[in-house]
Short mmCIF file of C-alpha atoms in Angstrom, two decimals:
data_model
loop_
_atom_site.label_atom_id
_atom_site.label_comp_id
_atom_site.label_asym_id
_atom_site.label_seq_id
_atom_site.Cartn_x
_atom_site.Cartn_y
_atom_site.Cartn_z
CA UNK A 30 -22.65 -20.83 34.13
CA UNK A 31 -22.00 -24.27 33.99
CA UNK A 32 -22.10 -24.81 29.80
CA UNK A 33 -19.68 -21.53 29.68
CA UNK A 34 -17.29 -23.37 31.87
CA UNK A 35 -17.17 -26.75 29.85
CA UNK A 36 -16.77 -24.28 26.45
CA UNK A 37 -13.86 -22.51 28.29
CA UNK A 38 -12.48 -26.22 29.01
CA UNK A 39 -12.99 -27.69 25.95
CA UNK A 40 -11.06 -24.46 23.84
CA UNK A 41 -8.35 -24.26 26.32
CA UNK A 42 -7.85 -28.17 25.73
CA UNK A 43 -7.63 -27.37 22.03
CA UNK A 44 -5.72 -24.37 22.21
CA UNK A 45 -3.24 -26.67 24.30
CA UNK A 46 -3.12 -29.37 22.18
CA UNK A 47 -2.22 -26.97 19.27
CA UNK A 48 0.77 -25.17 21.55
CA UNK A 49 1.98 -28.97 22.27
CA UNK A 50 2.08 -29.72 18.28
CA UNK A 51 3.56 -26.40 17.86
CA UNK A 52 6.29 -27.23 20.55
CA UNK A 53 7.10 -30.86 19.09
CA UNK A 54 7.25 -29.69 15.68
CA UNK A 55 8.29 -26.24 15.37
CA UNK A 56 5.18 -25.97 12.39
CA UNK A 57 3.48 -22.99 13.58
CA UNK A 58 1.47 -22.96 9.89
CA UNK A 59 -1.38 -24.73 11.47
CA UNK A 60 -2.32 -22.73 14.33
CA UNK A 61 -1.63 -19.73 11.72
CA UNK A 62 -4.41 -20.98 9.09
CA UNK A 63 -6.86 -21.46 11.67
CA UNK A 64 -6.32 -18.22 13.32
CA UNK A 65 -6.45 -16.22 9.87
CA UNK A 66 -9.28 -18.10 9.15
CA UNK A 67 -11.21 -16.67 12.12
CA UNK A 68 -10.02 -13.43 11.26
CA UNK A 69 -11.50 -13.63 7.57
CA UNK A 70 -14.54 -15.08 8.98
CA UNK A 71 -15.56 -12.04 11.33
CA UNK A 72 -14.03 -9.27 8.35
CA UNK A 73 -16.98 -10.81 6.38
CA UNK A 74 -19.37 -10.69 9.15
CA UNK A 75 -18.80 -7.28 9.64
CA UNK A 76 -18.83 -6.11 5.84
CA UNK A 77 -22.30 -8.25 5.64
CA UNK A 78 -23.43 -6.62 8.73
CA UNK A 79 -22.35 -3.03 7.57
CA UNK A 80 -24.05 -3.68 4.01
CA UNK A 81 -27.01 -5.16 5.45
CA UNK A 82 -27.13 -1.65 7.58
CA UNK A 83 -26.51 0.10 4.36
CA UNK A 84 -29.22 -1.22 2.61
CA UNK A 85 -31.97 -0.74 5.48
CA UNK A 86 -30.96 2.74 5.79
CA UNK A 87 -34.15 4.71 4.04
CA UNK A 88 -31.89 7.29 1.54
CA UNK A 89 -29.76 4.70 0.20
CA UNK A 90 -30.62 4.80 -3.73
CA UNK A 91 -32.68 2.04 -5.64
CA UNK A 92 -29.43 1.21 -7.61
CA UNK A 93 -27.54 1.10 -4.46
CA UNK A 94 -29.09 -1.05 -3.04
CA UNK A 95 -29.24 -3.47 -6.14
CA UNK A 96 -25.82 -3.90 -6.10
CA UNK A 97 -24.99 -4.31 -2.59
CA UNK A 98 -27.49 -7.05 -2.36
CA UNK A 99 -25.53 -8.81 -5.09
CA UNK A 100 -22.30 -7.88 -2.89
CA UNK A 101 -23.98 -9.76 0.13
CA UNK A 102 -24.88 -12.86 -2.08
CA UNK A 103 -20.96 -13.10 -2.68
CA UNK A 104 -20.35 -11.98 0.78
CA UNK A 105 -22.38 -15.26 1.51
CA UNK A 106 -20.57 -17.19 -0.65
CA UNK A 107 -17.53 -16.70 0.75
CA UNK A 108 -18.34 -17.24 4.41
CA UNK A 109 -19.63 -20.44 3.36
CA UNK A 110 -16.47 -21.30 1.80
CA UNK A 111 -14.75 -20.82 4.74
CA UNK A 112 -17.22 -22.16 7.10
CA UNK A 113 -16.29 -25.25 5.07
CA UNK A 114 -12.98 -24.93 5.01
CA UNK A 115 -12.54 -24.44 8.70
CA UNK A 116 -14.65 -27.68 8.80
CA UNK A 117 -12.32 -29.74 7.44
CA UNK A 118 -9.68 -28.10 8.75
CA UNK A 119 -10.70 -28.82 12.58
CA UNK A 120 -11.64 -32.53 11.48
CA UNK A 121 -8.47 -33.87 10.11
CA UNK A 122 -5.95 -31.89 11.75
CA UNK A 123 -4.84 -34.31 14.29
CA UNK A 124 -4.93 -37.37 11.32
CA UNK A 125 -2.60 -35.14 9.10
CA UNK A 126 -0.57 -34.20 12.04
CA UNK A 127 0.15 -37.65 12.87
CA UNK A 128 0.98 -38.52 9.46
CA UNK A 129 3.03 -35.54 8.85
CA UNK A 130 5.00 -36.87 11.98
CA UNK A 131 5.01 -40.44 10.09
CA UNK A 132 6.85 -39.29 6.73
CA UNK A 133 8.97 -36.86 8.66
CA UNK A 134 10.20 -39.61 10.65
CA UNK A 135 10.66 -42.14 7.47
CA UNK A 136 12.24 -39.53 5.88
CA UNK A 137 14.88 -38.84 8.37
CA UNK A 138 15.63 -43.03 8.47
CA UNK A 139 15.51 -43.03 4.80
CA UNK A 140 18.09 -40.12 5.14
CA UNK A 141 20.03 -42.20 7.43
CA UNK A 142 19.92 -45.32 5.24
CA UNK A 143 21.05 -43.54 2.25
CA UNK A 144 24.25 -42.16 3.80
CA UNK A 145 25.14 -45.83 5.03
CA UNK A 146 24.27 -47.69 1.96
CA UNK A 147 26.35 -49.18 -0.44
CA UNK A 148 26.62 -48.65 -4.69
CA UNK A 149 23.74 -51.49 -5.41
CA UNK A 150 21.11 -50.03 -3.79
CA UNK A 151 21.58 -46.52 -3.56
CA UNK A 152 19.11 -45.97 -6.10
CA UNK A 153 16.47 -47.97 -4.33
CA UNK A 154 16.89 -45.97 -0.94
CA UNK A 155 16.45 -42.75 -3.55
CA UNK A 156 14.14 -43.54 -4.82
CA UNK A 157 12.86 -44.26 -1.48
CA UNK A 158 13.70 -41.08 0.06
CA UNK A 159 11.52 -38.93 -3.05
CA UNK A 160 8.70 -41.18 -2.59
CA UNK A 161 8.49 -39.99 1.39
CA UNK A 162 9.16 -36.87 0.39
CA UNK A 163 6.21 -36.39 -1.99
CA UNK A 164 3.81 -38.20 0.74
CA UNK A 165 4.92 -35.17 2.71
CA UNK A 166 4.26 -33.00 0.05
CA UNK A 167 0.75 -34.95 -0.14
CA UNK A 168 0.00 -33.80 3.55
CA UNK A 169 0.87 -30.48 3.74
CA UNK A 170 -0.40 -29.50 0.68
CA UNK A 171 -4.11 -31.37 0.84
CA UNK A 172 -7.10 -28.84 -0.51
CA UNK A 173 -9.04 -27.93 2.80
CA UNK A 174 -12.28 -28.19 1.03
CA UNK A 175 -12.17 -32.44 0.75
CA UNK A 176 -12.15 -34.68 2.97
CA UNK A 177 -8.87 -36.20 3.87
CA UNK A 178 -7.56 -39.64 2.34
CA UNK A 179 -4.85 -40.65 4.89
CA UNK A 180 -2.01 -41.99 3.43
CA UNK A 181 -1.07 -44.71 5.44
CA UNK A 182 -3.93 -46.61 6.41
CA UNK A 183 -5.57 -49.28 4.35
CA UNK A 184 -8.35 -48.47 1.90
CA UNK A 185 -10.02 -49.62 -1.52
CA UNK A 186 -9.15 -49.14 -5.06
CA UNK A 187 -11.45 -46.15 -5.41
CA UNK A 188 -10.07 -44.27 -2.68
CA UNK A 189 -6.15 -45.07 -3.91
CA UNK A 190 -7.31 -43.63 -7.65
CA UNK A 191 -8.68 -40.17 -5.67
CA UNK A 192 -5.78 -40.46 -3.48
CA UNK A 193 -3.31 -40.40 -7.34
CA UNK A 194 -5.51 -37.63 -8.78
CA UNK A 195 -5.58 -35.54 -6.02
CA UNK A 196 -1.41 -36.03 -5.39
CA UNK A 197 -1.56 -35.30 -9.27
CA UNK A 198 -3.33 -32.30 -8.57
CA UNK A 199 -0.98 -30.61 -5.73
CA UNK A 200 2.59 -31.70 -7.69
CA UNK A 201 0.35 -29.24 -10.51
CA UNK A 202 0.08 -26.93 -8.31
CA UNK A 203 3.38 -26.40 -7.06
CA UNK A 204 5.15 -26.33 -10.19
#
């Protein structure tokens, strides 16, 4: 009784956190990832399960059950996929959340700044203003199957070249 309670404690703290990021933002995409995620997740279970019956069952062909083995081994496949997904998807949400609060926020001033500035450097605060907007692009977009590389915190060389191809990678994909 007691470790059900703390479970039941520790989702509805999530599952309020989530409402609260939903309610200062107005992004309902996360919460909708995760919970289509969960809904992939136990469609597979439940084709695995019903192939697994499938194949136990005695009058089910030689053939048969050849090829629905090899349909479970890419049933597997996929649940790992999204096993990892869903990993990575519960570890950095709150870092990409805060970030995607970050750029929209510079955005916005960079917004502001470009409506009061002058001639001279109204091409800097442009210039400006795409470079925020990509880094927003960089955070929304991010592959769920790699880890994270924040945008605003201080790292090496190493991680600033992954950070370029990966940015490289998502403009590709949007175009």
């Amino acid at each position: 009784f007691l470790f059900s309670s703390r479970r039941r404690q520790k989702r509805q703290v999530s599952v309020s956190w989530a409402r609260r990021c939903v309610q200062e933002t107005g992004d309902i995409s996360m919460e909708r990832t995760f919970l289509s995620m969960r809904e992939q997740k136990t469609q597979l279970n439940k084709k695995v399960r019903d192939t697994q019956r499938l194949i136990s069952y005695e009058k089910t062909p030689e053939e048969v059950k050849k090829r629905k083995i090899d349909e479970i081994k890419e049933l597997r496949k996929q649940q790992k996929y999204l096993e990892e997904v869903e990993m990575f998807e519960l570890r950095y949400r709150k870092i990409r959340f805060i970030e995607r609060v970050k750029a929209e926020r510079r955005i916005k001033k960079a917004k502001k700044e470009l409506e009061e500035a002058t001639e001279e450097n109204r091409e800097q605060l442009k210039a400006a203003l795409q470079e925020c907007e990509d880094n927003l692009l960089y955070i929304k977009f991010f592959p769920h199957t790699e880890k994270y590389l924040s945008l605003y915190a201080k790292e090496s060389e190493s991680c600033k070249e992954k950070r370029e191809e990966l940015f490289k990678k998502i403009k590709e994909n949007l175009e």
